[in-house]
Short mmCIF file of C-alpha atoms in Angstrom, two decimals:
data_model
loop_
_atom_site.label_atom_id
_atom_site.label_comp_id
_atom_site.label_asym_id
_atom_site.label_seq_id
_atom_site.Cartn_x
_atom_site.Cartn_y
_atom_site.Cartn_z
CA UNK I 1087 -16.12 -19.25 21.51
CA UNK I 1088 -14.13 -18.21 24.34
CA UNK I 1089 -13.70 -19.59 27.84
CA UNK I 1090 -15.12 -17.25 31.19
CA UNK I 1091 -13.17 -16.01 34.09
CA UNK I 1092 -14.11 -13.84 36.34
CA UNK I 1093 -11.50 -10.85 36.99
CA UNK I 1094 -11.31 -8.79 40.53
CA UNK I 1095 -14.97 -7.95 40.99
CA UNK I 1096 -15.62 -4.36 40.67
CA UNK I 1097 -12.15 -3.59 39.48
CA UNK I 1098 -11.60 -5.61 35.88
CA UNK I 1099 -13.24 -7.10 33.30
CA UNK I 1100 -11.43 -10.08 31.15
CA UNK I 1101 -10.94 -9.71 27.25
CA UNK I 1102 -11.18 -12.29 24.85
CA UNK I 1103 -9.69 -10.93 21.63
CA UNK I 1104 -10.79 -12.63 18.50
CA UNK I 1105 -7.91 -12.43 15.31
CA UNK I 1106 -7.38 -15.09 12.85
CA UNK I 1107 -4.04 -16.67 14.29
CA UNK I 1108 -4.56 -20.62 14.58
CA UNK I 1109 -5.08 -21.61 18.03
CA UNK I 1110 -3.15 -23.54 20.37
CA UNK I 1111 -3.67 -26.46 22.67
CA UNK I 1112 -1.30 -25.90 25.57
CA UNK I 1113 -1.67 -28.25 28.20
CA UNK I 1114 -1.98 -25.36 31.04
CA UNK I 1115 -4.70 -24.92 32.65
CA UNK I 1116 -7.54 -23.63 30.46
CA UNK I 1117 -9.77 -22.47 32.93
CA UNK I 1118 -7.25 -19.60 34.28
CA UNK I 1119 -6.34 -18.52 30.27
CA UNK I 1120 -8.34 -16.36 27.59
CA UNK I 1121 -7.51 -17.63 24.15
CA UNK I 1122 -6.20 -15.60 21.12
CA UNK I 1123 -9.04 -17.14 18.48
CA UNK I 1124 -9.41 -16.64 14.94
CA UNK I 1125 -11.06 -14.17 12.53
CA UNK I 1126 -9.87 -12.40 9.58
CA UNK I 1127 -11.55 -9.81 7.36
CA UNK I 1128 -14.19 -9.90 4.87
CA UNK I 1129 -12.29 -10.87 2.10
CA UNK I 1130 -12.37 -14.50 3.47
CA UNK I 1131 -13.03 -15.58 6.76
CA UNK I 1132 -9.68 -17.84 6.93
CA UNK I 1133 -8.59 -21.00 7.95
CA UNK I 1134 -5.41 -20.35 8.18
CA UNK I 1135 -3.62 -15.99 8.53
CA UNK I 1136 -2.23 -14.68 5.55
CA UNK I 1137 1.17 -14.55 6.87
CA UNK I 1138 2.99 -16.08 9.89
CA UNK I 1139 2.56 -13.88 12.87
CA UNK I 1140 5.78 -13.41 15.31
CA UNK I 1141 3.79 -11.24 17.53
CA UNK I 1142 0.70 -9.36 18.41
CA UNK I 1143 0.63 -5.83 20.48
CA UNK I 1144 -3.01 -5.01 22.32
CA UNK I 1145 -3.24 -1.21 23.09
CA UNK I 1146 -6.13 -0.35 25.21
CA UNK I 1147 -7.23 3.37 25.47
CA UNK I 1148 -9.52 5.30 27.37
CA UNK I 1149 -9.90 8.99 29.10
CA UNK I 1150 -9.88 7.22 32.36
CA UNK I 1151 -7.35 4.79 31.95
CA UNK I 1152 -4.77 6.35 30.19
CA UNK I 1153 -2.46 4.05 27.99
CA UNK I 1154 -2.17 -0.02 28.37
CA UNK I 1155 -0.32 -1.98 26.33
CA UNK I 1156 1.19 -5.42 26.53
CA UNK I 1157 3.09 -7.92 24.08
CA UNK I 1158 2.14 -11.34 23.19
CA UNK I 1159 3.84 -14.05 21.19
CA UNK I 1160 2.02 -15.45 18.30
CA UNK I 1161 0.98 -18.50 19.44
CA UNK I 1162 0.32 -19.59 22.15
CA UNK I 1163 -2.40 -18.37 24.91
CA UNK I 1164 -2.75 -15.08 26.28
CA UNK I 1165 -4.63 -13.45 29.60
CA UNK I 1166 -5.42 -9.48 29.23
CA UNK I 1167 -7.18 -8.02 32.41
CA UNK I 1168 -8.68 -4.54 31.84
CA UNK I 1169 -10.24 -2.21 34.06
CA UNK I 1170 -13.88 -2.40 34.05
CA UNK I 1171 -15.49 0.52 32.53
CA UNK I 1172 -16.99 2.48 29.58
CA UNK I 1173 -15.21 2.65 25.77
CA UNK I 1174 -12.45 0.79 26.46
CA UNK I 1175 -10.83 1.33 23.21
CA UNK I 1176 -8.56 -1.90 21.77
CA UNK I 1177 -5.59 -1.20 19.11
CA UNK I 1178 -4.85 -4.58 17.88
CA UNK I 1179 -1.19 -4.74 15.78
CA UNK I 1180 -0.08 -8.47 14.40
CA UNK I 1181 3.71 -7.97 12.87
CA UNK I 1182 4.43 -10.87 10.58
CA UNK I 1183 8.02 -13.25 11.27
CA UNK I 1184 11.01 -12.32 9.94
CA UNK I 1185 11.46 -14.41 6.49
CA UNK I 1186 7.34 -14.62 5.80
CA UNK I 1187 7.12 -14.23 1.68
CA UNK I 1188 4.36 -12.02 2.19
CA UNK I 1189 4.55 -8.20 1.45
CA UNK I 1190 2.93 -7.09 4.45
CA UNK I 1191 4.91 -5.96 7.64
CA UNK I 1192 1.64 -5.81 9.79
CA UNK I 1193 -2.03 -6.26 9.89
CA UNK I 1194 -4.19 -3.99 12.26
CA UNK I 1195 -8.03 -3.90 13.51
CA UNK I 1196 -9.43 -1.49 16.03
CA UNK I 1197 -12.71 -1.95 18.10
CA UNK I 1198 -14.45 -0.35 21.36
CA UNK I 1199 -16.05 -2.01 23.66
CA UNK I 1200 -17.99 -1.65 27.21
CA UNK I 1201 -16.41 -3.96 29.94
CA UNK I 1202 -19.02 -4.25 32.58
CA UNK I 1203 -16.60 -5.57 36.14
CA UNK I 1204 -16.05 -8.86 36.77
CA UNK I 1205 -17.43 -10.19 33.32
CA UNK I 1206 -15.25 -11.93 30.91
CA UNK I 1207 -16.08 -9.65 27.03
CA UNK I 1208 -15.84 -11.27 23.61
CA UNK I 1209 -14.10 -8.80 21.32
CA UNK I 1210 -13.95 -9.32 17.71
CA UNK I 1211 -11.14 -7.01 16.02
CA UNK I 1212 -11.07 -7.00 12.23
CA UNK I 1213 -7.87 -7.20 10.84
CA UNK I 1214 -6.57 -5.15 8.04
CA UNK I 1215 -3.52 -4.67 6.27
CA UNK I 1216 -1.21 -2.14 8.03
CA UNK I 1217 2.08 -1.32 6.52
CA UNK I 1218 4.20 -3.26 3.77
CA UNK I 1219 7.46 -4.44 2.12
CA UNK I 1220 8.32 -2.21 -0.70
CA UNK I 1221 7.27 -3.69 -3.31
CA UNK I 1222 8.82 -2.24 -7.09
CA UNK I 1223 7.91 -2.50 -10.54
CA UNK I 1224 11.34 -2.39 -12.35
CA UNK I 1225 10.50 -3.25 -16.06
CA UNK I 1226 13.05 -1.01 -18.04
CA UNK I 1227 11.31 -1.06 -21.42
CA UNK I 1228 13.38 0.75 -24.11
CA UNK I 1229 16.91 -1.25 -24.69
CA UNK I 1230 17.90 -4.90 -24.40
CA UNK I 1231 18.19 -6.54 -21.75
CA UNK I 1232 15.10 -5.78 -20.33
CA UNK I 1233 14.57 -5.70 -16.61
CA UNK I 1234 11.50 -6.86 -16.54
CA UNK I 1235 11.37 -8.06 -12.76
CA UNK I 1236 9.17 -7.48 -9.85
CA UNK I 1237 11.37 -6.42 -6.55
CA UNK I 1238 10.56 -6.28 -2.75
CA UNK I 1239 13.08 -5.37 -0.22
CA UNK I 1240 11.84 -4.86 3.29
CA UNK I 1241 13.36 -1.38 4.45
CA UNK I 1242 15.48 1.28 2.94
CA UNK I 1243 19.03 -0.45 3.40
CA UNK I 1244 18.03 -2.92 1.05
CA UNK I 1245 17.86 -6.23 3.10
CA UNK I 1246 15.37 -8.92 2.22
CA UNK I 1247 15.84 -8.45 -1.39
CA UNK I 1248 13.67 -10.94 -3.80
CA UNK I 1249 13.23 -10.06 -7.42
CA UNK I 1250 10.55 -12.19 -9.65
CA UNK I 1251 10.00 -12.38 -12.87
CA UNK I 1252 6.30 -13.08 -14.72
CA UNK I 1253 7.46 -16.88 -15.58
CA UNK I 1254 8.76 -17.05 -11.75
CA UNK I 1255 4.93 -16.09 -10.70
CA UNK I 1256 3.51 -18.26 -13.22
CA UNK I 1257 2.64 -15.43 -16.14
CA UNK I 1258 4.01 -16.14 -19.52
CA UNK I 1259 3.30 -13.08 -21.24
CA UNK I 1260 5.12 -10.26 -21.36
CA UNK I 1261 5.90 -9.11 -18.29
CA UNK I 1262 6.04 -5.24 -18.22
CA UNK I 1263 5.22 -3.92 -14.32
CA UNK I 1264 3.85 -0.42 -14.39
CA UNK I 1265 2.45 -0.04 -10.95
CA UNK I 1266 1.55 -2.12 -7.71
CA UNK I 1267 -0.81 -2.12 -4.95
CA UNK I 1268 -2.20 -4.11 -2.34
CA UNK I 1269 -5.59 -5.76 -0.92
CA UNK I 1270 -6.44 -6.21 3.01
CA UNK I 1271 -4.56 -9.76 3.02
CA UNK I 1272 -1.53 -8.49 1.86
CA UNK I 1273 -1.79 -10.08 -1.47
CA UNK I 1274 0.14 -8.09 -4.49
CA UNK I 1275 -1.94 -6.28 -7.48
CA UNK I 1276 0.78 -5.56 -10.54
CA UNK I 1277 -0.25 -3.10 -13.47
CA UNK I 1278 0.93 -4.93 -16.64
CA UNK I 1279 2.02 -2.45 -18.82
CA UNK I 1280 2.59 -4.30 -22.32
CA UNK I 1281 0.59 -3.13 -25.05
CA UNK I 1282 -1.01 -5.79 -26.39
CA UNK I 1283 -4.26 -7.57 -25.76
CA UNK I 1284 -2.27 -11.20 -24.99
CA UNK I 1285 -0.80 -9.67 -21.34
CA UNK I 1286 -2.45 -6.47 -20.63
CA UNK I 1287 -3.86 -7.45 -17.22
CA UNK I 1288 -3.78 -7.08 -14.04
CA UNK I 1289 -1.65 -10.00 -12.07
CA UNK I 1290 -2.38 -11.16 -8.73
CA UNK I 1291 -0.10 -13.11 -6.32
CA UNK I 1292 -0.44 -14.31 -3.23
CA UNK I 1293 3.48 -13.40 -2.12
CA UNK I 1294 6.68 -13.32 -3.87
CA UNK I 1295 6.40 -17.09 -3.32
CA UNK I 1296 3.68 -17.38 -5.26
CA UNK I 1297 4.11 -19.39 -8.86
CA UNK I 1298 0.20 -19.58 -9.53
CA UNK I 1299 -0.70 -16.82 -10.17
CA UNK I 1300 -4.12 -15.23 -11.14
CA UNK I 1301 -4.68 -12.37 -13.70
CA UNK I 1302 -7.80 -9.92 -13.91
CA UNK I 1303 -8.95 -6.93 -15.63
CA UNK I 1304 -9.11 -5.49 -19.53
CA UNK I 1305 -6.33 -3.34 -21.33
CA UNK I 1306 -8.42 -3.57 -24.45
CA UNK I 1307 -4.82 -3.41 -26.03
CA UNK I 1308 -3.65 -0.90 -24.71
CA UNK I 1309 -1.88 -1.95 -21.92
CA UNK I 1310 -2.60 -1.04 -18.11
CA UNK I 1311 -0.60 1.87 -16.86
CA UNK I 1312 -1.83 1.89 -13.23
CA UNK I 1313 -3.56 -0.19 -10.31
CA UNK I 1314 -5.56 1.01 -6.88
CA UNK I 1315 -7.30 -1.40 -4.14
CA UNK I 1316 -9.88 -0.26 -2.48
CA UNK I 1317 -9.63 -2.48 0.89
CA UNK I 1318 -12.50 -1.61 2.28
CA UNK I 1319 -15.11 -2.71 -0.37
CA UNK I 1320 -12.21 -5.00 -2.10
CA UNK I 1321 -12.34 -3.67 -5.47
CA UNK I 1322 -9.91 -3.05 -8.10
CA UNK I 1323 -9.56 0.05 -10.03
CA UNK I 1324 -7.26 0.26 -13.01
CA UNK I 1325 -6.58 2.54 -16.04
CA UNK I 1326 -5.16 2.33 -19.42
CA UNK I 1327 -2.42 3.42 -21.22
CA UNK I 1328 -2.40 4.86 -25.06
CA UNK I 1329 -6.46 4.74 -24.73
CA UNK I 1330 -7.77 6.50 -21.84
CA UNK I 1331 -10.08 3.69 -19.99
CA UNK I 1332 -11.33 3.79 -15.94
CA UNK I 1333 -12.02 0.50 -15.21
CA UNK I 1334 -13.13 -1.74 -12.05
CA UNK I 1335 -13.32 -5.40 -11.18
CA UNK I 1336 -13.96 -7.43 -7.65
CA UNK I 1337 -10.91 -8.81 -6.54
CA UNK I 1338 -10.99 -12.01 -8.41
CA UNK I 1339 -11.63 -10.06 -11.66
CA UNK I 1340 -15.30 -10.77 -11.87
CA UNK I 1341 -17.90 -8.13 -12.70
CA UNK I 1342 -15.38 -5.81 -14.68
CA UNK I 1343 -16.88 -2.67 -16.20
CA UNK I 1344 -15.85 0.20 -17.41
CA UNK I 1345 -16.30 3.53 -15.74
CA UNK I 1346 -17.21 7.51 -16.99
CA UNK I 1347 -13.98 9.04 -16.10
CA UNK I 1348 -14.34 13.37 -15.27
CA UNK I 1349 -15.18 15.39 -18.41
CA UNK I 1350 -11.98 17.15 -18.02
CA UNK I 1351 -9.14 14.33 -17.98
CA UNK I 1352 -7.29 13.48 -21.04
CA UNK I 1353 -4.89 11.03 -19.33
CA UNK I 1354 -4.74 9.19 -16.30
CA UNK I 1355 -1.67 8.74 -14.76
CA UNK I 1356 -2.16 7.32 -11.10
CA UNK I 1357 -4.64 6.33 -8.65
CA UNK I 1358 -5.43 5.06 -5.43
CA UNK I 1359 -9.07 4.85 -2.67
CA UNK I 1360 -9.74 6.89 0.06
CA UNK I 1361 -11.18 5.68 3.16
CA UNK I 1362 -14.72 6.22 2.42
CA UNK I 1363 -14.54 4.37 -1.39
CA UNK I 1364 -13.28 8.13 -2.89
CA UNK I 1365 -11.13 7.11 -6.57
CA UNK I 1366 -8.44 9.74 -6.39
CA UNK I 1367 -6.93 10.48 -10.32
CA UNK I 1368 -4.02 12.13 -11.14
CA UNK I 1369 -3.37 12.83 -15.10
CA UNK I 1370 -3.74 15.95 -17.49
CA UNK I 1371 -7.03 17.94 -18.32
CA UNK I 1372 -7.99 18.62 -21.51
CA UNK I 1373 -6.35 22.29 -20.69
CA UNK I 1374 -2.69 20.36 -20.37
CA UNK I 1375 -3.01 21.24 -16.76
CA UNK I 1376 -1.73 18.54 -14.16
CA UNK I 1377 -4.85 18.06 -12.35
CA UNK I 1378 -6.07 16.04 -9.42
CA UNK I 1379 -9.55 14.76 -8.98
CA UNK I 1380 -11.43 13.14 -6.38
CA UNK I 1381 -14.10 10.89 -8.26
CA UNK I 1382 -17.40 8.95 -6.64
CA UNK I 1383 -16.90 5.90 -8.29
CA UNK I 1384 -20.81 4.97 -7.38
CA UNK I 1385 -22.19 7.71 -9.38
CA UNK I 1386 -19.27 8.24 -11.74
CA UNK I 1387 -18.98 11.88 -11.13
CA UNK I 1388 -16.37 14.50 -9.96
CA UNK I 1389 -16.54 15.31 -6.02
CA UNK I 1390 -13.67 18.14 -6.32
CA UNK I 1391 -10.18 18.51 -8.54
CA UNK I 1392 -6.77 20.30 -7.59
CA UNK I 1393 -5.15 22.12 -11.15
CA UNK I 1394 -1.89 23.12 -9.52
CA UNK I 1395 0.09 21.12 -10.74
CA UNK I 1396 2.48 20.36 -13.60
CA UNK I 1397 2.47 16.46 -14.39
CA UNK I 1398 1.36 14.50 -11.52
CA UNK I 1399 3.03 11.11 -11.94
CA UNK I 1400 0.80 9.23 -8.75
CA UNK I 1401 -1.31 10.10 -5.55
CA UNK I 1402 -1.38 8.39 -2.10
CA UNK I 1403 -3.67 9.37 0.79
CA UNK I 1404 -3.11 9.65 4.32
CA UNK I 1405 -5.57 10.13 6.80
CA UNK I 1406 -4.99 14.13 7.27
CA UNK I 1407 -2.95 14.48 3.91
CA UNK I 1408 -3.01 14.17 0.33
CA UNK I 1409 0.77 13.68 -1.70
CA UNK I 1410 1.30 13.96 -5.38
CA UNK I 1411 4.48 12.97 -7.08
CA UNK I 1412 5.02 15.54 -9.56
CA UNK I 1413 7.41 13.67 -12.73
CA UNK I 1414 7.52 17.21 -14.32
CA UNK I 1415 11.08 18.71 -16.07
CA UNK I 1416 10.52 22.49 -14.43
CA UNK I 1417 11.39 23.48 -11.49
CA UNK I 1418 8.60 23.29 -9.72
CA UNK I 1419 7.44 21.40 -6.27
CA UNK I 1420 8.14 17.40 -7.17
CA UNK I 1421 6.01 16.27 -3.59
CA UNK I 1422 3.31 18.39 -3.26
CA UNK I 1423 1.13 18.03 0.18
CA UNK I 1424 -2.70 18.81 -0.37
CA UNK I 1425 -5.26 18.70 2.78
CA UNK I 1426 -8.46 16.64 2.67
CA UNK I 1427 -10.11 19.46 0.93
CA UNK I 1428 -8.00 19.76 -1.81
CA UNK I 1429 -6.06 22.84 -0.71
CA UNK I 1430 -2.51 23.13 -0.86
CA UNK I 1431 -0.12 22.67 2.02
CA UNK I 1432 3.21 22.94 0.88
CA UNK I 1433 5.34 21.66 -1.32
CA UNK I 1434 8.94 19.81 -1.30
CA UNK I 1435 12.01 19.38 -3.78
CA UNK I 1436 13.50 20.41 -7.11
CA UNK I 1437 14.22 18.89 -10.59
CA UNK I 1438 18.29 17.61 -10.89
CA UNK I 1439 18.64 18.75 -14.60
CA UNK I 1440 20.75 17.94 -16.38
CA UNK I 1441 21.44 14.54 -14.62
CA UNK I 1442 25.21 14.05 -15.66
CA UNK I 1443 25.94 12.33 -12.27
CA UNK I 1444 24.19 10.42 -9.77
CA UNK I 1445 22.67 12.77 -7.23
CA UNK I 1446 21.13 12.02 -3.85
CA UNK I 1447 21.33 15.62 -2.61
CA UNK I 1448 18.42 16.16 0.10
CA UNK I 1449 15.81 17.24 -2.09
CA UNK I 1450 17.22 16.96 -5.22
CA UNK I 1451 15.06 14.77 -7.23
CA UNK I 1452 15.13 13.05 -10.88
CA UNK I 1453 11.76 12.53 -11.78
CA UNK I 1454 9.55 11.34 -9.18
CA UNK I 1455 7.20 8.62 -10.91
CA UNK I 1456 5.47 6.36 -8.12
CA UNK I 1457 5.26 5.69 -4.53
CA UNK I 1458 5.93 2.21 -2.96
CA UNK I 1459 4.84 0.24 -0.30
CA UNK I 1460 2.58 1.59 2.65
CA UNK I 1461 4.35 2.60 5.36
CA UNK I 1462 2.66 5.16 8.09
CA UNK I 1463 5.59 7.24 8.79
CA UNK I 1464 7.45 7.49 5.67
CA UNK I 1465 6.71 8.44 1.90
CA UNK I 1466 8.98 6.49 0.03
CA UNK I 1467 9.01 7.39 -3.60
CA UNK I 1468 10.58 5.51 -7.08
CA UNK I 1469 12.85 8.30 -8.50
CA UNK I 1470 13.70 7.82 -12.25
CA UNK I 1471 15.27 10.13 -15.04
CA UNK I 1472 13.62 11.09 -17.87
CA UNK I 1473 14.28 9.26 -21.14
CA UNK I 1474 17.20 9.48 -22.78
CA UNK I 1475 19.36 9.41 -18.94
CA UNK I 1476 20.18 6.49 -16.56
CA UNK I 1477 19.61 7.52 -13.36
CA UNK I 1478 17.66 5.67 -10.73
CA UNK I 1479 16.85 5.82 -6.84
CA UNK I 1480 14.45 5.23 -4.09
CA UNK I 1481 14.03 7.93 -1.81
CA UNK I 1482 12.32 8.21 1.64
CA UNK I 1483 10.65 11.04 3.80
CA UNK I 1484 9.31 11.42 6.49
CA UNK I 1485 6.75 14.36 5.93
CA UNK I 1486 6.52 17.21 3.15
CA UNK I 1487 9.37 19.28 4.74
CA UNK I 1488 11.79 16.71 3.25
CA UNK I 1489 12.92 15.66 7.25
CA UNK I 1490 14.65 12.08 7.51
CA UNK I 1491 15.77 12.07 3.68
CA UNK I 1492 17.19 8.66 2.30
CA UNK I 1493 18.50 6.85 -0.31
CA UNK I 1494 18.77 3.75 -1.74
CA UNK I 1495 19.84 2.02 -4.71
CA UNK I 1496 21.83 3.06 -8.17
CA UNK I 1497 21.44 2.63 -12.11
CA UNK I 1498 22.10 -0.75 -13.27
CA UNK I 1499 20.13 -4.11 -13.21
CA UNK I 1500 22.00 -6.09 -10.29
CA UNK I 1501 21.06 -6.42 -6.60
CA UNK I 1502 20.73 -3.10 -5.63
CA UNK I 1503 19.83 -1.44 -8.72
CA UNK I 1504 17.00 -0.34 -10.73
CA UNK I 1505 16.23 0.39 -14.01
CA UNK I 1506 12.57 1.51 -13.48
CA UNK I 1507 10.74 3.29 -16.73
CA UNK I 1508 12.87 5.22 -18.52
CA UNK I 1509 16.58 5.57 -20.00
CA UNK I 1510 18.59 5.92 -23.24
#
């Protein structure tokens, strides 16, 4: 599936990369151009990406080559000569246009390859989701009226703002977003938190576009508090609220079962998948301890668990680093930074309390509940008051010492605003 020509004998090999963006039939000559071709990840093979693509960056490593890296416009055809050698290592990064519904900001694959001189190599790179939108569950549940309203804004100033509610995305039930997460193609998983058997599911759209959507999973009445994908063997994870359930469905929402959460837990209160399939679970052990746990979901058994903590509110995983959200009214560490053997690293910030004014102080949080999007140099984290006090921001760090601190957004239920979980 690719076309041959021969590089500078002894000196470069050509590199046909293999994507998933539609090709293009330019009228230059053929014979003198490699072709960006198609492929996209397991999920589906597609016919068509699951965004539109503005550009694709091609990084080639090696210890004998140092750094290359060139630019290439989405469509189109592309040449990439590389020099001819062994474990060429290929970085492939496909940013999605300006305007694109979808909630991803960029899709990534990575693959090594041998590039014997003068030969033209076939190089399939699967794609992944990369980074995202932030995408915000704003549903504002205890006094009329309700919020009720999925939000995505692309960056921290607030620009690209869509809200949706459950009719706008085709559910008609009532639509109560607890938490959000997101599979390999960008598409948007949303914890509905009602209560009630008639729209205690999981929804699933396509983009904040999307009016059809699709809805999975069992609350067994008791509404579904919060949502993890694991995009690498595309499954969905999900827990209850007032009845403490561990369930897990493919990504359509066939073959759900319910799973043997640890012994310990009384309450789950986030989740989200490791790399290698791990279920991490934060919640409270039957000693009232804020606990997290690391959980094989194959054998339903505990791996490790973490009991310093107070009441872990959610859990996202980084490649060297673990972060809990701690939504607990002491004093203590509100992000706490774990390593990948569940020891602790340090902690960051302090409870505002009382909250009698709006306070974006560097480290001065309200109650940290959930983190958004998935961004690789940032932690941005949904900051919310405890009941009976309207105070609401988003909040944005760079790493555990609190460095690059932002805010964005205030109380209220306009553009701009959030209501989130709690308030008086």
């Amino acid at each position: 599936d690719s076309e041959r020509r021969m590089g500078l004998l002894g000196q470069t090999s050509t590199v046909v990369i293999n994507l998933g963006l539609p090709a293009d039939d330019t009228a230059t000559n053929r014979s003198l151009i490699d072709r960006l071709r198609r492929l996209f990840i397991r999920d589906a093979i597609a016919q068509t990406a699951p965004a539109a693509f503005s550009l694709v960056r091609v990084r080639v490593t090696a210890v004998d080559i140092g750094v290359i890296e060139k630019t290439f416009n989405a469509f189109g055809s592309l040449s990439l000569n590389v020099p001819a050698g062994a474990l060429r290592q290929f970085e492939v990064i496909a940013y999605v246009a300006s305007g694109d519904p979808s909630a991803a900001i960029s899709f990534r694959g990575t693959a090594t390859a041998n590039l014997p001189a003068g030969e033209t190599v076939s190089l399939s790179v699967i794609m992944g989701l990369n980074e995202t939108k932030i995408v915000l569950p704003d549903p504002f549940d205890n006094v009329g009226p309700l919020t009720q309203r999925l939000i995505q804004i692309n960056d921290m100033t607030g620009a690209g703002w869509i809200e949706k509610t459950g009719s706008d995305m085709g559910f008609f039930g009532t639509f109560r977003p607890w938490d959000v997460d997101f599979d390999n193609r960008g598409r948007i998983y949303i914890a509905n938190n009602n209560g009630n058997s008639g729209s205690d599911r999981i929804i699933r759209i396509n983009n904040m576009s999307d009016t059809a959507c699709i809805t999975l999973g069992n609350g067994s009445n008791s509404g579904i508090f919060t949502v993890a994908v694991d995009r690498v063997n595309n499954y969905v994870y999900y827990s209850t609220d007032s009845i403490l359930q561990l369930r897990r469905c493919s990504l359509d929402g066939t073959g759900d079962m319910s799973l043997t959460p640890p012994s310990s837990i009384s309450s789950i209160n986030g989740l989200t998948v490791g790399s290698d399939g791990s279920l991490y679970i934060v919640g409270i052990n039957g000693s009232s301890q804020g606990t997290l746990y690391k959980y094989n979901p194959v054998t339903q058994t505990e791996i490790a668990s973490y009991t310093g903590l107070v009441t872990p509110s959610d859990v996202v995983v980084r490649p060297t680093a673990i972060y809990i959200a701690d939504a607990s009214d002491v004093f203590s560490n509100k992000i706490v930074q774990l390593n990948s053997n569940l020891q602790f690293v340090a902690g960051y910030g302090t409870w505002y309390y009382p909250p009698s004014i709006a306070n974006t102080n560097p480290g001065m949080f309200y109650q940290p509940r959930r983190f958004a999007g998935i961004r690789n140099d940032e932690l941005i984290i949904i900051d919310d008051a405890p009941p009976n006090y309207d105070f609401d921001k988003l909040v944005s760090i760079r790493d555990i010492y609190g460095t690059g601190w932002t805010t964005y957004g205030t109380e209220g239920k306009g553009q701009g605003q959030f209501m989130f979980f709690y308030g008086c």
